[in-house]
Coordinates of C-alpha atoms and ligand atoms in Angstrom, one line a residue:
M65 CA -0.1 -0.2 0.0
E66 CA 2.3 2.7 -1.3
E67 CA 1.9 6.3 0.0
K68 CA 1.1 8.5 -3.3
T69 CA 2.6 11.9 -2.6
D70 CA 0.4 14.0 -4.3
A71 CA -1.7 16.3 -2.5
L72 CA -5.3 14.5 -1.1
P73 CA -7.8 16.8 -2.4
P74 CA -9.5 19.3 -0.1
I75 CA -12.4 18.0 2.0
A76 CA -14.4 20.7 0.2
D77 CA -14.3 18.5 -2.8
F78 CA -15.8 15.5 -0.5
S79 CA -16.5 13.2 -3.3
A80 CA -12.8 13.1 -4.4
W81 CA -11.8 13.5 -0.9
Y82 CA -13.8 10.4 0.5
N83 CA -12.3 8.2 -2.4
E84 CA -8.9 9.0 -2.3
I85 CA -9.1 8.7 1.9
L86 CA -9.8 5.5 1.4
R87 CA -7.3 4.3 -0.6
R88 CA -4.3 6.7 1.3
A89 CA -5.5 5.9 4.6
E90 CA -5.6 2.0 3.8
I91 CA -9.3 1.9 4.7
M92 CA -10.8 -0.1 1.9
D93 CA -9.9 -1.5 -1.2
V94 CA -12.4 -0.4 -4.0
R95 CA -10.9 -2.7 -6.6
Y96 CA -12.7 -5.9 -6.1
P97 CA -14.4 -7.2 -9.4
V98 CA -17.7 -7.1 -8.3
K99 CA -19.8 -3.7 -7.9
G100 CA -20.9 -3.0 -4.6
L101 CA -18.9 -5.3 -2.7
Y102 CA -15.4 -3.8 -1.5
V103 CA -12.3 -5.4 0.6
W104 CA -11.3 -4.2 4.2
Y105 CA -7.4 -3.3 4.5
P106 CA -6.0 -3.7 7.7
F107 CA -6.0 -0.5 9.1
G108 CA -9.8 0.4 8.4
F109 CA -10.6 -3.2 9.5
A110 CA -8.8 -2.1 12.9
I111 CA -11.0 1.2 13.2
R112 CA -13.7 -1.1 12.0
K113 CA -13.0 -3.6 15.3
N114 CA -12.3 -0.8 17.9
T115 CA -16.2 0.6 16.6
Y116 CA -17.5 -2.8 16.9
N117 CA -16.4 -3.8 20.1
R118 CA -18.0 -0.6 21.5
L119 CA -21.2 -1.2 19.9
R120 CA -21.2 -4.8 21.6
A121 CA -20.1 -3.5 25.0
L122 CA -23.2 -1.5 24.7
L123 CA -25.5 -3.7 23.4
D124 CA -24.2 -6.7 25.7
V125 CA -25.7 -5.4 28.5
D126 CA -29.0 -6.5 28.3
H127 CA -29.1 -8.2 24.7
Q128 CA -27.5 -11.6 23.8
E129 CA -25.5 -11.9 20.4
T130 CA -26.2 -15.1 18.0
L131 CA -25.7 -16.1 14.4
F132 CA -28.4 -16.6 12.4
P133 CA -28.3 -18.4 8.6
L134 CA -27.6 -16.4 5.6
L135 CA -29.8 -18.4 3.2
I136 CA -34.1 -18.1 3.3
P137 CA -36.0 -20.2 1.8
D138 CA -38.5 -18.6 -0.4
H139 CA -41.2 -19.5 1.1
E140 CA -40.1 -17.8 4.4
F141 CA -39.0 -14.4 2.6
M142 CA -42.2 -14.0 1.0
K143 CA -44.5 -14.3 3.9
E144 CA -44.9 -10.9 4.8
A145 CA -46.4 -8.8 2.2
E146 CA -45.2 -5.2 3.3
H147 CA -41.7 -6.6 3.6
I148 CA -41.4 -8.4 0.1
K149 CA -42.9 -5.4 -1.6
G150 CA -39.9 -3.2 0.1
F151 CA -37.3 -5.9 -0.5
E152 CA -38.4 -7.8 -3.7
E153 CA -36.4 -5.7 -6.0
E154 CA -33.1 -5.7 -3.3
V155 CA -32.9 -9.5 -2.6
Y156 CA -30.1 -11.7 -4.4
W157 CA -31.5 -15.3 -4.8
V158 CA -29.5 -18.5 -5.0
T159 CA -30.8 -20.9 -7.5
R160 CA -28.1 -24.0 -8.2
G161 CA -26.1 -26.0 -5.9
G162 CA -23.2 -27.9 -7.8
L163 CA -24.3 -28.8 -10.8
S164 CA -28.1 -29.6 -9.8
E165 CA -30.8 -26.9 -9.8
L166 CA -32.2 -25.9 -6.0
D167 CA -36.0 -27.3 -5.6
V168 CA -36.1 -23.9 -3.0
K169 CA -35.2 -20.9 -4.4
L170 CA -32.7 -19.7 -1.4
A171 CA -32.7 -15.7 -0.7
L172 CA -29.3 -13.8 0.2
R173 CA -30.9 -12.1 3.7
P174 CA -31.0 -8.5 2.8
T175 CA -31.5 -8.2 6.4
S176 CA -32.6 -11.2 8.7
E177 CA -36.7 -10.8 9.7
T178 CA -37.6 -13.9 7.6
S179 CA -34.4 -16.2 8.7
I180 CA -34.9 -15.5 12.6
Y181 CA -38.5 -15.1 13.1
P182 CA -39.7 -18.8 12.1
M183 CA -36.9 -19.5 14.9
Y184 CA -39.0 -17.1 17.7
A185 CA -41.8 -18.9 16.2
L186 CA -40.4 -22.1 18.4
W187 CA -38.2 -20.2 20.8
V188 CA -41.3 -18.1 22.0
R189 CA -43.7 -20.1 24.1
S190 CA -44.6 -18.2 27.2
H191 CA -44.6 -14.9 29.0
A192 CA -41.8 -15.6 30.9
D193 CA -39.6 -15.7 27.6
L194 CA -40.1 -12.5 26.9
P195 CA -38.3 -9.7 26.3
L196 CA -36.2 -11.8 24.3
K197 CA -33.3 -9.4 23.0
L198 CA -30.9 -10.9 20.5
Y199 CA -28.7 -9.2 17.8
Q200 CA -26.0 -10.4 15.1
I201 CA -23.4 -9.0 13.6
V202 CA -23.4 -10.3 9.8
N203 CA -22.9 -9.3 6.2
T204 CA -26.0 -8.9 4.4
F205 CA -26.7 -8.3 0.4
R206 CA -29.0 -6.1 -1.3
Y207 CA -29.1 -5.2 -5.0
E208 CA -28.7 -1.5 -4.6
T209 CA -29.6 0.1 -8.4
K210 CA -28.7 3.6 -7.0
H211 CA -24.9 4.7 -6.8
T212 CA -23.1 2.5 -5.1
R213 CA -20.3 3.8 -2.8
P214 CA -18.1 2.0 -0.3
L215 CA -19.1 2.3 3.2
I216 CA -21.8 3.9 2.3
R217 CA -24.2 2.3 0.1
L218 CA -23.0 -1.3 -1.0
R219 CA -24.4 -4.3 -2.3
E220 CA -22.6 -6.9 0.0
I221 CA -23.0 -5.0 3.7
T222 CA -20.1 -6.5 5.4
S223 CA -21.0 -5.0 9.2
F224 CA -24.6 -5.4 9.4
K225 CA -25.5 -5.2 13.4
E226 CA -29.4 -6.2 13.2
A227 CA -31.0 -6.6 16.7
H228 CA -34.3 -8.6 17.3
T229 CA -36.3 -8.1 19.8
V230 CA -39.9 -9.5 21.0
H231 CA -42.1 -8.4 23.8
C232 CA -45.3 -8.9 25.4
T233 CA -47.2 -5.5 24.6
W234 CA -47.1 -2.6 21.9
E235 CA -45.9 -0.5 25.0
E236 CA -43.0 -2.5 25.9
A237 CA -41.8 -3.0 22.3
A238 CA -42.0 1.1 21.7
A239 CA -40.4 1.6 24.9
Q240 CA -37.7 -0.9 23.4
V241 CA -37.6 1.6 20.6
E242 CA -36.6 4.3 22.3
E243 CA -33.8 2.5 24.5
A244 CA -32.8 1.3 20.8
V245 CA -32.1 5.4 20.2
R246 CA -30.8 6.3 23.5
L247 CA -28.3 3.5 22.9
Y248 CA -27.7 4.4 19.6
T249 CA -27.2 8.2 20.6
E250 CA -24.4 6.9 23.4
F251 CA -22.8 4.9 20.2
Y252 CA -22.2 8.0 18.5
T253 CA -21.6 10.0 21.0
G254 CA -18.6 7.8 21.9
L255 CA -17.7 8.3 18.0
A256 CA -18.0 12.2 18.5
V257 CA -20.5 11.9 15.8
P258 CA -23.3 14.3 16.0
V259 CA -26.5 13.0 15.3
L260 CA -29.9 14.0 14.2
I261 CA -32.9 11.7 15.7
S262 CA -36.4 12.1 13.8
R263 CA -39.3 9.9 12.9
R264 CA -39.5 8.9 9.5
P265 CA -42.6 9.7 7.4
D266 CA -44.7 6.8 6.7
W267 CA -44.1 6.4 3.8
D268 CA -40.2 6.2 4.3
K269 CA -40.5 3.9 7.1
F270 CA -39.3 0.0 7.0
P271 CA -41.1 -2.3 5.2
G272 CA -43.1 -4.2 7.5
A273 CA -43.2 -1.9 10.4
D274 CA -45.6 0.4 12.2
Y275 CA -42.7 3.2 12.6
T276 CA -39.3 4.2 12.2
I277 CA -36.9 6.2 13.8
A278 CA -33.9 7.3 12.4
V279 CA -30.1 8.5 13.5
D280 CA -28.8 10.6 10.6
T281 CA -25.8 13.0 10.7
I282 CA -24.4 15.7 8.3
M283 CA -21.7 15.3 5.8
P284 CA -19.3 17.9 4.7
D285 CA -21.4 18.2 1.8
G286 CA -24.4 19.1 3.7
K287 CA -26.3 16.2 2.7
T288 CA -27.3 13.4 5.7
L289 CA -26.3 9.8 5.6
Q290 CA -28.7 7.3 7.6
I291 CA -26.4 5.8 10.1
G292 CA -28.9 3.6 12.0
T293 CA -32.4 3.2 12.0
A294 CA -35.1 1.6 14.9
H295 CA -38.1 0.3 13.8
H296 CA -41.6 -0.6 15.7
L297 CA -42.5 -3.7 14.1
G298 CA -45.8 -4.1 16.4
T299 CA -47.6 -7.7 15.2
H300 CA -46.9 -7.5 11.5
F301 CA -44.5 -9.9 11.7
S302 CA -45.7 -12.0 14.9
K303 CA -49.0 -12.6 13.0
T304 CA -46.9 -13.5 9.7
F305 CA -44.9 -16.3 11.4
G306 CA -47.1 -17.3 14.4
I307 CA -44.8 -15.7 17.1
T308 CA -47.0 -15.9 20.1
Y309 CA -46.9 -16.4 24.0
E310 CA -49.0 -18.2 27.1
D311 CA -50.0 -14.6 29.1
L312 CA -50.9 -15.0 32.9
N313 CA -54.3 -15.8 32.1
G314 CA -53.0 -19.2 29.7
E315 CA -54.3 -17.4 26.6
Q316 CA -52.1 -17.6 23.5
Q317 CA -51.4 -13.8 22.5
L318 CA -49.1 -12.0 19.8
A319 CA -45.9 -11.1 20.2
Y320 CA -44.9 -7.4 19.9
Q321 CA -41.4 -6.9 17.7
T322 CA -38.4 -4.6 17.5
C323 CA -35.9 -4.2 15.4
Y324 CA -32.7 -2.0 14.9
G325 CA -29.6 -1.5 12.8
I326 CA -26.3 -0.2 12.3
S327 CA -24.1 -0.7 9.2
E328 CA -20.5 0.1 8.0
R329 CA -22.1 3.5 7.7
C330 CA -20.9 4.1 11.5
I331 CA -17.1 4.1 9.9
A332 CA -18.2 6.2 7.1
S333 CA -19.5 8.8 9.6
V334 CA -16.4 8.8 11.6
I335 CA -14.4 9.5 8.5
S336 CA -16.4 11.9 7.0
V337 CA -17.6 14.2 9.6
H338 CA -14.4 14.5 11.5
G339 CA -11.7 14.6 8.6
D340 CA -9.9 17.4 7.2
D341 CA -7.9 18.4 4.6
T342 CA -4.8 16.8 5.9
G343 CA -6.7 13.3 5.9
L344 CA -8.1 11.1 8.8
V345 CA -8.8 12.9 12.2
L346 CA -9.8 9.6 14.5
P347 CA -10.8 9.9 17.9
P348 CA -8.8 8.0 20.4
S349 CA -11.8 6.2 21.3
V350 CA -11.9 4.1 18.2
A351 CA -8.3 5.2 16.6
P352 CA -6.0 1.9 15.6
V353 CA -2.9 4.0 16.5
Q354 CA -3.8 7.1 19.6
V355 CA -0.6 7.5 19.9
A356 CA 2.6 7.9 17.2
I357 CA 6.2 7.7 19.0
I358 CA 8.6 9.7 16.6
P359 CA 12.4 9.4 17.9
I360 CA 14.3 12.1 16.3
I361 CA 17.2 10.3 16.1
I362 CA 20.7 12.2 15.3
G363 CA 24.0 10.7 15.4
K364 CA 25.9 9.6 18.1
R365 CA 23.1 9.7 20.4
R366 CA 20.9 7.2 18.2
D367 CA 20.8 4.5 21.0
E368 CA 19.9 6.1 23.8
V369 CA 16.9 8.0 22.0
L370 CA 15.9 4.6 20.9
S371 CA 16.1 3.2 24.4
A372 CA 14.0 5.8 25.6
A373 CA 11.3 5.7 23.0
E374 CA 11.0 1.7 23.5
G375 CA 11.0 2.4 27.3
L376 CA 8.2 5.1 26.6
L377 CA 6.3 2.6 24.2
T378 CA 6.3 0.0 27.0
E379 CA 4.8 2.4 29.8
L380 CA 1.9 3.5 27.1
K381 CA 1.0 -0.2 26.3
S382 CA 1.4 -0.7 29.8
M383 CA -1.8 1.6 30.5
G384 CA -3.9 0.3 27.6
I385 CA -2.8 2.7 25.3
R386 CA -2.5 1.9 21.4
A387 CA 0.9 3.2 20.8
E388 CA 3.3 2.7 17.8
L389 CA 6.9 3.7 17.8
D390 CA 7.9 5.2 14.2
T391 CA 11.3 3.4 13.5
R392 CA 11.5 3.6 9.5
D393 CA 14.2 5.2 8.1
M394 CA 12.4 8.4 6.9
R395 CA 12.5 11.8 7.7
P396 CA 10.5 13.0 10.8
G397 CA 8.3 15.0 8.7
A398 CA 7.9 12.3 6.3
K399 CA 7.0 10.4 9.4
Y400 CA 4.6 13.2 10.8
Y401 CA 2.4 13.2 7.5
H402 CA 2.1 9.3 7.4
W403 CA 0.3 9.4 10.9
E404 CA -1.6 12.9 10.2
L405 CA -3.0 11.2 7.2
H406 CA -4.1 8.1 9.2
G407 CA -5.5 10.3 11.6
V408 CA -3.5 9.4 14.7
P409 CA -4.8 11.7 17.4
L410 CA -1.5 12.6 18.9
R411 CA 2.0 12.3 18.2
L412 CA 5.4 12.2 21.0
E413 CA 9.0 13.5 19.8
L414 CA 11.8 12.4 22.1
G415 CA 15.2 13.7 20.7
P416 CA 18.0 14.2 23.0
R417 CA 17.1 17.9 24.1
D418 CA 13.9 16.4 25.0
I419 CA 16.0 13.4 27.0
D420 CA 18.0 15.7 28.8
A421 CA 15.5 17.9 29.9
G422 CA 13.4 15.3 30.7
T423 CA 10.3 16.3 29.1
I424 CA 8.7 15.1 25.8
V425 CA 6.7 17.1 22.7
A426 CA 3.7 16.3 22.5
V427 CA 1.5 17.4 19.2
D428 CA -1.6 16.4 19.1
R429 CA -4.0 16.1 15.5
F430 CA -4.8 19.8 15.2
K431 CA -0.8 20.4 15.7
V432 CA -1.2 22.0 18.9
K433 CA 2.2 21.5 21.1
R434 CA 2.6 20.8 24.2
Q435 CA 5.6 19.8 26.7
I436 CA 4.8 16.9 28.6
S437 CA 7.0 15.5 31.3
S438 CA 5.8 12.0 31.8
A439 CA 3.6 9.2 29.7
A440 CA 0.9 9.7 32.8
E441 CA -0.1 12.9 31.3
V442 CA -0.9 11.0 27.9
G443 CA -4.4 9.5 28.9
P444 CA -5.8 12.5 30.3
L445 CA -4.3 14.4 26.9
L446 CA -6.1 12.0 24.7
D447 CA -9.7 12.5 26.8
E448 CA -8.9 16.4 25.9
I449 CA -8.0 15.4 22.2
Q450 CA -11.7 13.5 21.9
E451 CA -13.4 16.4 23.7
T452 CA -12.0 18.6 21.1
I453 CA -12.9 16.4 18.0
R454 CA -16.7 16.5 19.5
N455 CA -16.7 20.6 19.9
R456 CA -15.3 20.7 16.1
A457 CA -18.0 18.4 14.9
E458 CA -20.6 19.6 17.1
G459 CA -19.9 23.3 15.6
A460 CA -19.8 22.0 12.0
R461 CA -23.5 20.5 12.5
E462 CA -24.7 23.3 13.8
A463 CA -23.5 25.3 11.5
K464 CA -25.1 23.3 8.8
I465 CA -28.6 23.3 10.1
R466 CA -31.0 26.3 9.5
L467 CA -34.2 27.3 11.0
C468 CA -36.8 28.3 7.8
Y469 CA -39.8 30.3 7.9
S470 CA -40.5 30.1 3.8
I471 CA -39.7 27.7 1.2
D472 CA -37.0 29.6 -0.3
E473 CA -35.2 29.6 2.6
I474 CA -35.3 25.8 3.0
R475 CA -34.7 26.1 -0.8
S476 CA -31.2 27.5 -0.1
A477 CA -30.6 26.2 3.7
V478 CA -30.7 22.5 1.8
Q479 CA -27.6 23.4 -0.5
G480 CA -25.0 22.6 2.0
G481 CA -27.1 21.5 5.1
V482 CA -30.1 20.6 6.5
A483 CA -33.5 22.6 6.9
V484 CA -35.7 23.0 10.4
A485 CA -39.2 23.7 9.3
S486 CA -42.9 23.7 10.6
W487 CA -45.0 20.6 8.6
C488 CA -48.7 19.7 9.7
G489 CA -47.5 16.0 8.5
D490 CA -50.2 15.7 5.1
R491 CA -48.2 14.1 2.5
A492 CA -49.3 16.4 0.1
C493 CA -47.7 19.4 1.5
A494 CA -44.5 17.4 2.2
D495 CA -44.6 16.6 -1.6
Q496 CA -44.9 20.2 -2.7
I497 CA -42.0 21.0 0.1
E498 CA -39.8 18.1 -1.9
A499 CA -40.9 19.2 -5.0
E500 CA -40.1 23.2 -4.8
T501 CA -36.8 22.5 -2.9
D502 CA -35.5 19.5 -4.8
A503 CA -34.7 17.6 -1.3
A504 CA -36.2 15.3 1.1
L505 CA -38.5 15.7 4.4
L506 CA -36.1 13.2 6.6
G507 CA -38.8 13.4 9.3
S508 CA -40.3 15.0 12.0
D509 CA -37.8 16.0 14.4
L510 CA -38.8 14.5 17.7
R511 CA -36.4 15.3 20.2
G512 CA -34.3 18.0 18.7
P513 CA -34.9 21.7 19.9
Y514 CA -36.1 23.0 17.5
N515 CA -39.9 22.4 18.2
E516 CA -40.6 24.9 20.8
R517 CA -38.5 27.1 18.4
L518 CA -40.9 26.9 15.7
L519 CA -44.2 26.7 18.0
D520 CA -45.8 29.6 16.7
T521 CA -45.8 28.7 12.8
G522 CA -47.7 26.7 10.9
C523 CA -46.9 24.1 8.4
I524 CA -44.4 25.9 6.1
V525 CA -47.1 25.2 3.1
C526 CA -50.9 25.4 4.1
K527 CA -50.4 27.0 7.5
K528 CA -52.1 24.8 9.8
N529 CA -50.7 23.6 13.2
G530 CA -47.5 21.8 12.5
T531 CA -44.5 20.7 14.2
A532 CA -40.8 20.6 13.0
A533 CA -39.3 18.8 10.4
L534 CA -36.2 18.0 9.1
I535 CA -35.7 18.7 5.4
G536 CA -32.4 17.6 3.2
R537 CA -30.7 15.9 0.3
S538 CA -29.5 12.6 1.6
Y539 CA -27.1 9.6 0.7
Ligands
LIG237 N1 -27.0 -0.8 1.4 C1 -26.6 -0.3 2.3 N2 -25.4 -0.3 2.6 C2 -24.9 0.2 3.6 N3 -25.7 0.6 5.0 C3 -27.0 0.2 4.5 C4 -27.9 0.2 3.2 N4 -28.9 -0.1 3.4 C5 -29.0 0.1 4.5 N5 -27.9 0.6 5.5 C6 -28.0 1.0 6.4 O1 -28.9 -0.2 7.6 C7 -29.7 0.3 8.5 C8 -30.2 -0.8 8.6 O2 -31.0 -1.0 7.6 S1 -32.9 -0.7 7.5 O3 -32.9 -1.4 6.3 O4 -33.0 0.6 8.0 N6 -33.5 -1.4 8.7 C9 -33.4 -2.8 8.7 O5 -32.8 -3.7 7.8 C10 -33.8 -3.4 9.8 N7 -34.3 -5.1 9.9 C11 -33.3 -3.1 11.1 S2 -31.7 -4.3 11.1 C12 -29.8 1.9 7.3 O6 -30.0 2.6 8.9 C13 -28.4 2.2 7.0 O7 -27.8 2.5 8.0
LIG238 ZN1 -49.2 21.5 5.6

């Protein structure tokens, strides 16, 4: 994986920057000979590993991880009408095994409701079995016809975390959807990625769901990226698949379900939201290398500097800090460029003068230079950098959101971000907004601070009572 010398495109040219950074920072190789399928480089995979470890840690508090089959027989896949309608144009089918035709066509899971729920029907017998909260992290397949893009719109989604829960009542399932949104918000806070939570309009909800709550972020070009969704499935699937439980009175009851998913778009959001003209900016929480140690080797004191640097490396590793000592035969400047491109949050420079003074030069990814005197200061410094990255991202997000009181204001706001305007909830008004602004109505802003600020303004189209809605262009 060679280092190209010509400069990275500026992040203002986001599409070019994004494609270039995936290669230069060794995230994903896009040269795999099947459209929509890409290959993880080890460095990119290390970001994925750290990121999904954090997601597992949040889920494992009260979910259990498991693994269901990839292949789904067509009679199961075709059971739930809305689900089929929503996925029939996206599902891949396996029709042959070896030299023979299969007597039952098998779908490659686009998502796993129809492979999991026949088993849930066997497992769920009594209220005592509920709530059931399982998740899996698998690859799923969707024959996307829109523009495919690594980490953002794949045909093989390699890191699809899907949780599927079963409950006794509609209200308990609704509470689980809220819990999923809370968990996703905490997950993205850990990645320093700001999120917008909204309830998708009914015409944009998950096929077979009562409603969908979505987690969006705003990318540097102002377009939104849906980086998580939680769905209340009501009894749509439990009716179809016969998931019932015996209640306290010995009666058979239909179960209520939810499902919620995150894909490698979470990695796309960390890369895109935090990146800058120099390259990746990785929050210490998920950076594969949190600290790069650069020995400043000058002539005769070479061995002394190297052994001091080795000592520092050992000390940092003993503190659980992901540190690397860069002893490559390169100019320090070339090393700085390499680690900055790879988003390393902190670099430590150690030369003869520093050893004599008992100090270490600490330079963070934003080139702020400090003198520290011991490895013990590195942990707190990394926490400070995490906070800086988070504040920087929050500021960028705020700058891209605009309260709008006219269609014209919406039209200009969505050129580089998200408009917030009052909407009555009628599809006709949404259609008019979308037609006149060439953007989409993302959803109703349930939790954002915008509702009260728009209270006295009626729907932007019909002036009837409205609530805050998010309007924007999306990936
Ligand atoms: N083609 C794709 N490439 C990458 N990520 C995708 C793709 N399609 C969907 N996603 C991501 O996967 C998340 C979950 O997908 S979904 O269709 O909304 N929901 C489900 O499939 C439900 N079964 C919950 S797991 C989406 O919020 C989106 O962030
Ligand atoms: Zn209206």
